[in-house]
mmCIF file of C-alpha atoms and ligand atoms in Angstrom:
data_model
loop_
_atom_site.group_PDB
_atom_site.id
_atom_site.type_symbol
_atom_site.label_atom_id
_atom_site.label_comp_id
_atom_site.label_asym_id
_atom_site.label_seq_id
_atom_site.Cartn_x
_atom_site.Cartn_y
_atom_site.Cartn_z
ATOM 1 C CA UNK A 1 170.849 -1.936 -175.918
ATOM 2 C CA UNK A 2 169.385 -2.540 -172.468
ATOM 3 C CA UNK A 3 165.833 -1.339 -171.800
ATOM 4 C CA UNK A 4 165.581 2.235 -170.514
ATOM 5 C CA UNK A 5 164.773 2.826 -166.839
ATOM 6 C CA UNK A 6 161.507 4.523 -167.747
ATOM 7 C CA UNK A 7 159.499 4.027 -170.902
ATOM 8 C CA UNK A 8 156.154 5.687 -171.686
ATOM 9 C CA UNK A 9 154.431 4.495 -174.843
ATOM 10 C CA UNK A 10 151.360 6.101 -176.394
ATOM 11 C CA UNK A 11 150.031 7.434 -173.097
ATOM 12 C CA UNK A 12 146.753 9.339 -172.931
ATOM 13 C CA UNK A 13 145.674 11.089 -169.725
ATOM 14 C CA UNK A 14 142.332 12.551 -168.701
ATOM 15 C CA UNK A 15 140.736 14.928 -166.231
ATOM 16 C CA UNK A 16 137.133 13.761 -166.401
ATOM 17 C CA UNK A 17 136.329 13.901 -170.111
ATOM 18 C CA UNK A 18 139.100 16.357 -170.899
ATOM 19 C CA UNK A 19 142.084 14.670 -172.545
ATOM 20 C CA UNK A 20 145.308 16.367 -171.411
ATOM 21 C CA UNK A 21 147.875 13.945 -172.950
ATOM 22 C CA UNK A 22 147.631 12.510 -176.462
ATOM 23 C CA UNK A 23 149.760 9.474 -177.302
ATOM 24 C CA UNK A 24 152.823 10.596 -175.347
ATOM 25 C CA UNK A 25 155.981 8.492 -175.662
ATOM 26 C CA UNK A 26 159.107 9.291 -173.672
ATOM 27 C CA UNK A 27 162.126 7.485 -172.235
ATOM 28 C CA UNK A 28 164.624 8.098 -169.457
ATOM 29 C CA UNK A 29 167.737 5.941 -169.265
ATOM 30 C CA UNK A 30 169.350 4.673 -166.058
ATOM 31 C CA UNK A 31 171.143 7.645 -164.466
ATOM 32 C CA UNK A 32 170.125 9.987 -167.271
ATOM 33 C CA UNK A 33 168.993 13.623 -166.826
ATOM 34 C CA UNK A 34 166.137 14.573 -169.147
ATOM 35 C CA UNK A 35 164.260 17.877 -169.362
ATOM 36 C CA UNK A 36 160.660 18.453 -170.413
ATOM 37 C CA UNK A 37 159.877 21.892 -171.851
ATOM 38 C CA UNK A 38 156.517 23.374 -172.787
ATOM 39 C CA UNK A 39 154.269 26.395 -172.442
ATOM 40 C CA UNK A 40 151.794 26.883 -169.579
ATOM 41 C CA UNK A 41 149.013 24.327 -169.872
ATOM 42 C CA UNK A 42 150.950 22.124 -172.320
ATOM 43 C CA UNK A 43 150.665 19.043 -170.100
ATOM 44 C CA UNK A 44 154.021 18.904 -168.279
ATOM 45 C CA UNK A 45 152.553 18.458 -164.804
ATOM 46 C CA UNK A 46 150.013 15.985 -166.159
ATOM 47 C CA UNK A 47 152.806 13.885 -167.698
ATOM 48 C CA UNK A 48 154.602 13.629 -164.329
ATOM 49 C CA UNK A 49 151.292 12.895 -162.597
ATOM 50 C CA UNK A 50 150.583 10.103 -165.083
ATOM 51 C CA UNK A 51 153.954 8.545 -164.219
ATOM 52 C CA UNK A 52 153.214 8.737 -160.483
ATOM 53 C CA UNK A 53 149.726 7.272 -160.796
ATOM 54 C CA UNK A 54 148.013 10.527 -159.846
ATOM 55 C CA UNK A 55 145.810 11.003 -162.927
ATOM 56 C CA UNK A 56 143.709 8.620 -165.012
ATOM 57 C CA UNK A 57 145.838 7.386 -167.883
ATOM 58 C CA UNK A 58 145.941 4.654 -170.515
ATOM 59 C CA UNK A 59 148.724 3.323 -172.689
ATOM 60 C CA UNK A 60 151.883 1.658 -171.435
ATOM 61 C CA UNK A 61 154.417 2.764 -168.824
ATOM 62 C CA UNK A 62 157.256 0.537 -167.638
ATOM 63 C CA UNK A 63 159.759 1.351 -164.920
ATOM 64 C CA UNK A 64 162.781 -0.913 -164.565
ATOM 65 C CA UNK A 65 161.006 -3.212 -167.027
ATOM 66 C CA UNK A 66 157.872 -3.512 -164.830
ATOM 67 C CA UNK A 67 154.482 -2.163 -165.986
ATOM 68 C CA UNK A 68 153.397 0.556 -163.551
ATOM 69 C CA UNK A 69 150.378 2.160 -165.210
ATOM 70 C CA UNK A 70 147.332 1.656 -163.008
ATOM 71 C CA UNK A 71 149.402 1.059 -159.868
ATOM 72 C CA UNK A 72 148.900 3.109 -156.721
ATOM 73 C CA UNK A 73 151.229 6.076 -156.073
ATOM 74 C CA UNK A 74 152.762 4.442 -152.943
ATOM 75 C CA UNK A 75 153.588 1.301 -154.896
ATOM 76 C CA UNK A 76 155.333 3.386 -157.555
ATOM 77 C CA UNK A 77 157.415 5.200 -154.906
ATOM 78 C CA UNK A 78 158.449 1.806 -153.509
ATOM 79 C CA UNK A 79 159.601 0.763 -156.982
ATOM 80 C CA UNK A 80 161.994 3.738 -156.953
ATOM 81 C CA UNK A 81 160.255 6.723 -158.519
ATOM 82 C CA UNK A 82 159.885 9.848 -156.397
ATOM 83 C CA UNK A 83 157.999 13.042 -157.308
ATOM 84 C CA UNK A 84 158.616 16.649 -156.224
ATOM 85 C CA UNK A 85 155.284 18.274 -157.123
ATOM 86 C CA UNK A 86 154.817 21.759 -158.549
ATOM 87 C CA UNK A 87 154.523 24.237 -155.679
ATOM 88 C CA UNK A 88 156.697 22.212 -153.304
ATOM 89 C CA UNK A 89 154.366 20.140 -151.170
ATOM 90 C CA UNK A 90 156.021 19.999 -147.781
ATOM 91 C CA UNK A 91 153.868 19.232 -144.762
ATOM 92 C CA UNK A 92 153.690 22.759 -143.339
ATOM 93 C CA UNK A 93 152.875 21.732 -139.759
ATOM 94 C CA UNK A 94 155.572 19.066 -139.539
ATOM 95 C CA UNK A 95 159.142 20.029 -138.727
ATOM 96 C CA UNK A 96 161.900 19.813 -141.291
ATOM 97 C CA UNK A 97 163.117 16.547 -139.791
ATOM 98 C CA UNK A 98 159.633 15.072 -139.605
ATOM 99 C CA UNK A 99 159.171 15.876 -143.295
ATOM 100 C CA UNK A 100 162.383 13.984 -144.094
ATOM 101 C CA UNK A 101 161.221 11.001 -142.049
ATOM 102 C CA UNK A 102 157.912 10.950 -143.913
ATOM 103 C CA UNK A 103 159.935 10.829 -147.143
ATOM 104 C CA UNK A 104 161.576 7.633 -145.880
ATOM 105 C CA UNK A 105 158.254 5.827 -145.325
ATOM 106 C CA UNK A 106 159.296 3.050 -147.704
ATOM 107 C CA UNK A 107 162.421 2.164 -145.723
ATOM 108 C CA UNK A 108 163.048 -0.247 -142.877
ATOM 109 C CA UNK A 109 166.679 0.687 -142.149
ATOM 110 C CA UNK A 110 166.636 3.322 -139.343
ATOM 111 C CA UNK A 111 170.434 3.656 -139.339
ATOM 112 C CA UNK A 112 170.486 4.311 -143.074
ATOM 113 C CA UNK A 113 167.642 6.803 -142.733
ATOM 114 C CA UNK A 114 169.527 8.682 -140.000
ATOM 115 C CA UNK A 115 172.648 8.719 -142.176
ATOM 116 C CA UNK A 116 170.712 10.093 -145.143
ATOM 117 C CA UNK A 117 169.114 12.811 -142.991
ATOM 118 C CA UNK A 118 172.611 13.900 -141.900
ATOM 119 C CA UNK A 119 173.740 13.832 -145.494
ATOM 120 C CA UNK A 120 170.938 16.134 -146.714
ATOM 121 C CA UNK A 121 171.699 18.497 -143.820
ATOM 122 C CA UNK A 122 175.239 18.717 -145.184
ATOM 123 C CA UNK A 123 174.083 19.244 -148.758
ATOM 124 C CA UNK A 124 171.416 21.780 -147.720
ATOM 125 C CA UNK A 125 172.809 23.410 -144.530
ATOM 126 C CA UNK A 126 169.711 25.602 -144.048
ATOM 127 C CA UNK A 127 167.684 22.463 -143.450
ATOM 128 C CA UNK A 128 169.998 21.343 -140.668
ATOM 129 C CA UNK A 129 169.830 24.737 -138.985
ATOM 130 C CA UNK A 130 166.036 24.559 -139.059
ATOM 131 C CA UNK A 131 165.495 20.893 -138.378
ATOM 132 C CA UNK A 132 163.065 21.462 -135.471
ATOM 133 C CA UNK A 133 161.127 24.262 -137.118
ATOM 134 C CA UNK A 134 157.774 23.735 -138.895
ATOM 135 C CA UNK A 135 158.333 23.544 -142.656
ATOM 136 C CA UNK A 136 155.606 26.165 -143.206
ATOM 137 C CA UNK A 137 157.767 28.758 -141.436
ATOM 138 C CA UNK A 138 160.606 28.502 -143.942
ATOM 139 C CA UNK A 139 161.174 30.607 -147.057
ATOM 140 C CA UNK A 140 160.070 29.396 -150.477
ATOM 141 C CA UNK A 141 163.588 28.389 -151.437
ATOM 142 C CA UNK A 142 164.147 26.506 -148.202
ATOM 143 C CA UNK A 143 160.869 24.656 -148.653
ATOM 144 C CA UNK A 144 161.868 23.721 -152.186
ATOM 145 C CA UNK A 145 165.142 22.251 -150.907
ATOM 146 C CA UNK A 146 163.210 20.355 -148.251
ATOM 147 C CA UNK A 147 160.781 18.999 -150.855
ATOM 148 C CA UNK A 148 163.711 17.699 -152.906
ATOM 149 C CA UNK A 149 165.543 16.226 -149.917
ATOM 150 C CA UNK A 150 162.319 14.593 -148.775
ATOM 151 C CA UNK A 151 161.791 12.996 -152.193
ATOM 152 C CA UNK A 152 165.387 11.710 -152.097
ATOM 153 C CA UNK A 153 164.873 10.060 -148.700
ATOM 154 C CA UNK A 154 163.232 7.106 -150.444
ATOM 155 C CA UNK A 155 166.501 6.622 -152.388
ATOM 156 C CA UNK A 156 164.783 6.811 -155.778
ATOM 157 C CA UNK A 157 166.293 5.585 -159.040
ATOM 158 C CA UNK A 158 164.320 8.329 -160.798
ATOM 159 C CA UNK A 159 163.435 11.744 -159.397
ATOM 160 C CA UNK A 160 160.597 13.679 -161.051
ATOM 161 C CA UNK A 161 160.901 17.436 -160.511
ATOM 162 C CA UNK A 162 158.085 19.825 -161.428
ATOM 163 C CA UNK A 163 159.452 23.363 -161.803
ATOM 164 C CA UNK A 164 161.820 23.306 -158.823
ATOM 165 C CA UNK A 165 163.039 26.857 -159.497
ATOM 166 C CA UNK A 166 159.581 28.449 -159.459
ATOM 167 C CA UNK A 167 159.691 31.659 -157.454
ATOM 168 C CA UNK A 168 163.334 31.295 -156.449
ATOM 169 C CA UNK A 169 165.986 33.993 -156.815
ATOM 170 C CA UNK A 170 168.524 33.355 -159.554
ATOM 171 C CA UNK A 171 171.368 32.663 -157.137
ATOM 172 C CA UNK A 172 169.327 30.171 -155.136
ATOM 173 C CA UNK A 173 168.272 28.472 -158.367
ATOM 174 C CA UNK A 174 171.855 28.127 -159.535
ATOM 175 C CA UNK A 175 172.822 26.553 -156.207
ATOM 176 C CA UNK A 176 169.879 24.201 -156.445
ATOM 177 C CA UNK A 177 170.838 23.110 -159.962
ATOM 178 C CA UNK A 178 174.382 22.490 -158.817
ATOM 179 C CA UNK A 179 173.020 20.149 -156.124
ATOM 180 C CA UNK A 180 170.809 18.420 -158.703
ATOM 181 C CA UNK A 181 173.825 17.907 -160.936
ATOM 182 C CA UNK A 182 175.702 16.246 -158.052
ATOM 183 C CA UNK A 183 172.727 14.026 -157.224
ATOM 184 C CA UNK A 184 172.601 12.979 -160.869
ATOM 185 C CA UNK A 185 176.331 12.561 -161.489
ATOM 186 C CA UNK A 186 177.587 11.259 -158.120
ATOM 187 C CA UNK A 187 174.623 9.183 -156.990
ATOM 188 C CA UNK A 188 173.516 8.168 -160.476
ATOM 189 C CA UNK A 189 169.927 9.199 -159.719
ATOM 190 C CA UNK A 190 168.067 9.726 -162.998
ATOM 191 C CA UNK A 191 166.176 13.034 -163.311
ATOM 192 C CA UNK A 192 163.099 13.995 -165.282
ATOM 193 C CA UNK A 193 162.916 17.741 -164.909
ATOM 194 C CA UNK A 194 160.119 20.144 -165.834
ATOM 195 C CA UNK A 195 161.579 23.614 -165.813
ATOM 196 C CA UNK A 196 160.683 27.112 -167.040
ATOM 197 C CA UNK A 197 164.309 28.153 -166.896
ATOM 198 C CA UNK A 198 165.166 26.352 -170.114
ATOM 199 C CA UNK A 199 168.708 27.683 -170.257
ATOM 200 C CA UNK A 200 169.628 26.147 -166.896
ATOM 201 C CA UNK A 201 167.660 22.982 -167.537
ATOM 202 C CA UNK A 202 169.264 22.338 -170.926
ATOM 203 C CA UNK A 203 172.641 22.849 -169.266
ATOM 204 C CA UNK A 204 171.907 20.062 -166.786
ATOM 205 C CA UNK A 205 170.108 17.600 -169.051
ATOM 206 C CA UNK A 206 171.511 15.418 -171.793
ATOM 207 C CA UNK A 207 168.256 15.105 -173.685
ATOM 208 C CA UNK A 208 165.069 17.149 -173.913
ATOM 209 C CA UNK A 209 161.447 16.779 -174.967
ATOM 210 C CA UNK A 210 159.120 19.603 -175.956
ATOM 211 C CA UNK A 211 155.412 19.142 -175.238
ATOM 212 C CA UNK A 212 152.637 21.282 -176.743
ATOM 213 C CA UNK A 213 148.887 20.815 -176.250
ATOM 214 C CA UNK A 214 149.437 17.348 -174.798
ATOM 215 C CA UNK A 215 151.571 16.088 -177.713
ATOM 216 C CA UNK A 216 155.333 15.547 -177.757
ATOM 217 C CA UNK A 217 156.377 18.007 -180.423
ATOM 218 C CA UNK A 218 160.167 17.644 -180.458
ATOM 219 C CA UNK A 219 162.860 15.596 -178.760
ATOM 220 C CA UNK A 220 166.581 15.188 -179.038
ATOM 221 C CA UNK A 221 169.953 15.947 -177.479
ATOM 222 C CA UNK A 222 169.790 19.047 -175.235
ATOM 223 C CA UNK A 223 172.582 20.679 -177.213
ATOM 224 C CA UNK A 224 170.656 20.371 -180.459
ATOM 225 C CA UNK A 225 167.442 21.839 -179.027
ATOM 226 C CA UNK A 226 169.444 24.618 -177.447
ATOM 227 C CA UNK A 227 170.755 25.616 -180.872
ATOM 228 C CA UNK A 228 167.321 25.440 -182.521
ATOM 229 C CA UNK A 229 165.944 28.872 -183.497
ATOM 230 C CA UNK A 230 162.283 28.158 -182.743
ATOM 231 C CA UNK A 231 163.175 26.675 -179.336
ATOM 232 C CA UNK A 232 165.449 29.610 -178.582
ATOM 233 C CA UNK A 233 162.675 32.085 -179.342
ATOM 234 C CA UNK A 234 159.915 30.225 -177.517
ATOM 235 C CA UNK A 235 161.647 28.826 -174.464
ATOM 236 C CA UNK A 236 164.907 30.674 -174.073
ATOM 237 C CA UNK A 237 163.612 34.194 -174.796
ATOM 238 C CA UNK A 238 166.494 34.837 -177.195
HETATM 239 N N1 LIG B 1 142.691 19.103 -162.186
HETATM 240 C C1 LIG B 1 142.427 19.425 -163.457
HETATM 241 N N2 LIG B 1 141.171 19.330 -163.944
HETATM 242 C C2 LIG B 1 140.893 19.629 -165.236
HETATM 243 N N3 LIG B 1 141.813 20.035 -166.127
HETATM 244 C C3 LIG B 1 143.070 20.155 -165.706
HETATM 245 C C4 LIG B 1 143.441 19.856 -164.352
HETATM 246 N N4 LIG B 1 144.768 20.066 -164.227
HETATM 247 C C5 LIG B 1 145.196 20.481 -165.433
HETATM 248 N N5 LIG B 1 144.192 20.530 -166.320
HETATM 249 C C6 LIG B 1 144.278 20.906 -167.745
HETATM 250 O O1 LIG B 1 145.183 20.026 -168.395
HETATM 251 C C7 LIG B 1 146.036 20.722 -169.292
HETATM 252 C C8 LIG B 1 147.491 20.484 -168.919
HETATM 253 O O2 LIG B 1 147.729 21.022 -167.636
HETATM 254 P P1 LIG B 1 149.127 20.859 -166.890
HETATM 255 O O3 LIG B 1 148.923 21.281 -165.483
HETATM 256 O O4 LIG B 1 149.635 19.509 -167.135
HETATM 257 O O5 LIG B 1 150.007 21.934 -167.678
HETATM 258 P P2 LIG B 1 151.537 22.385 -167.431
HETATM 259 O O6 LIG B 1 152.258 22.168 -168.716
HETATM 260 O O7 LIG B 1 152.073 21.756 -166.218
HETATM 261 O O8 LIG B 1 151.355 23.965 -167.227
HETATM 262 P P3 LIG B 1 152.146 24.996 -166.234
HETATM 263 O O9 LIG B 1 153.404 25.384 -166.949
HETATM 264 O O10 LIG B 1 151.189 26.155 -166.153
HETATM 265 O O11 LIG B 1 152.364 24.324 -164.922
HETATM 266 C C9 LIG B 1 145.610 22.196 -169.220
HETATM 267 O O12 LIG B 1 144.716 22.442 -170.294
HETATM 268 C C10 LIG B 1 144.884 22.288 -167.902
HETATM 269 O O13 LIG B 1 143.895 23.281 -167.948
HETATM 270 MG MG1 LIG B 2 152.692 22.457 -164.402
#
């Protein structure tokens, strides 16, 4: 078997003296969609932040076979990992188009960047209609789409998504997940998705991990976790 695109082995992460991740191991294959479930405070955001070099961590993380733990966040983006943080994270004072250009900071192909901007305007038509408007003046759902499109402007091999559906209406969320499915299946972009809407997330992902109190508690095929009684009660509200 070839090495997975992303491999975390025995990773600990800290905020000051507080240890938020305890020996976390997780893999994402090339082009795979993986979901990470867990209660509030379990360590989901911290796990994504450890991957992106945004929190102090120890252990081993390789991406495309290269060790990345301890590298700077910009370096990790250049290697092909892009992060949509919890709570969006658009530049409110920049226009929609300026936000997309910022997302392409790693690239030196202006024609390709222009093509990709047009493409995301087609995928997310609201962004095209509002291209000259400050991002901060858009609705929550529109800003979430912009945050995702901006992360995709670096043409990542792996997209990290931290609760993309937070605060969105059900219909908007379903549309968003449809777009994510296309990005995964057509472009082959691997996804590591943190999501409260476990039902939708398990429908998109092939495999899932469950994190509790900074430990990986369960992992396996999405279908199997979906059928598990404890998971259904805790995360699916069934
Ligand atoms: N900046 C910080 N400083 C100190 N402790 C933090 C910080 N951020 C998070 N923590 C702690 O780390 C633990 C994991 O937090 P994390 O944000 O990763 O949880 P989460 O699973 O993403 O939760 P949620 O579903 O609420 O977003 C929690 O106990 C939290 O209180
Ligand atoms: Mg979080």
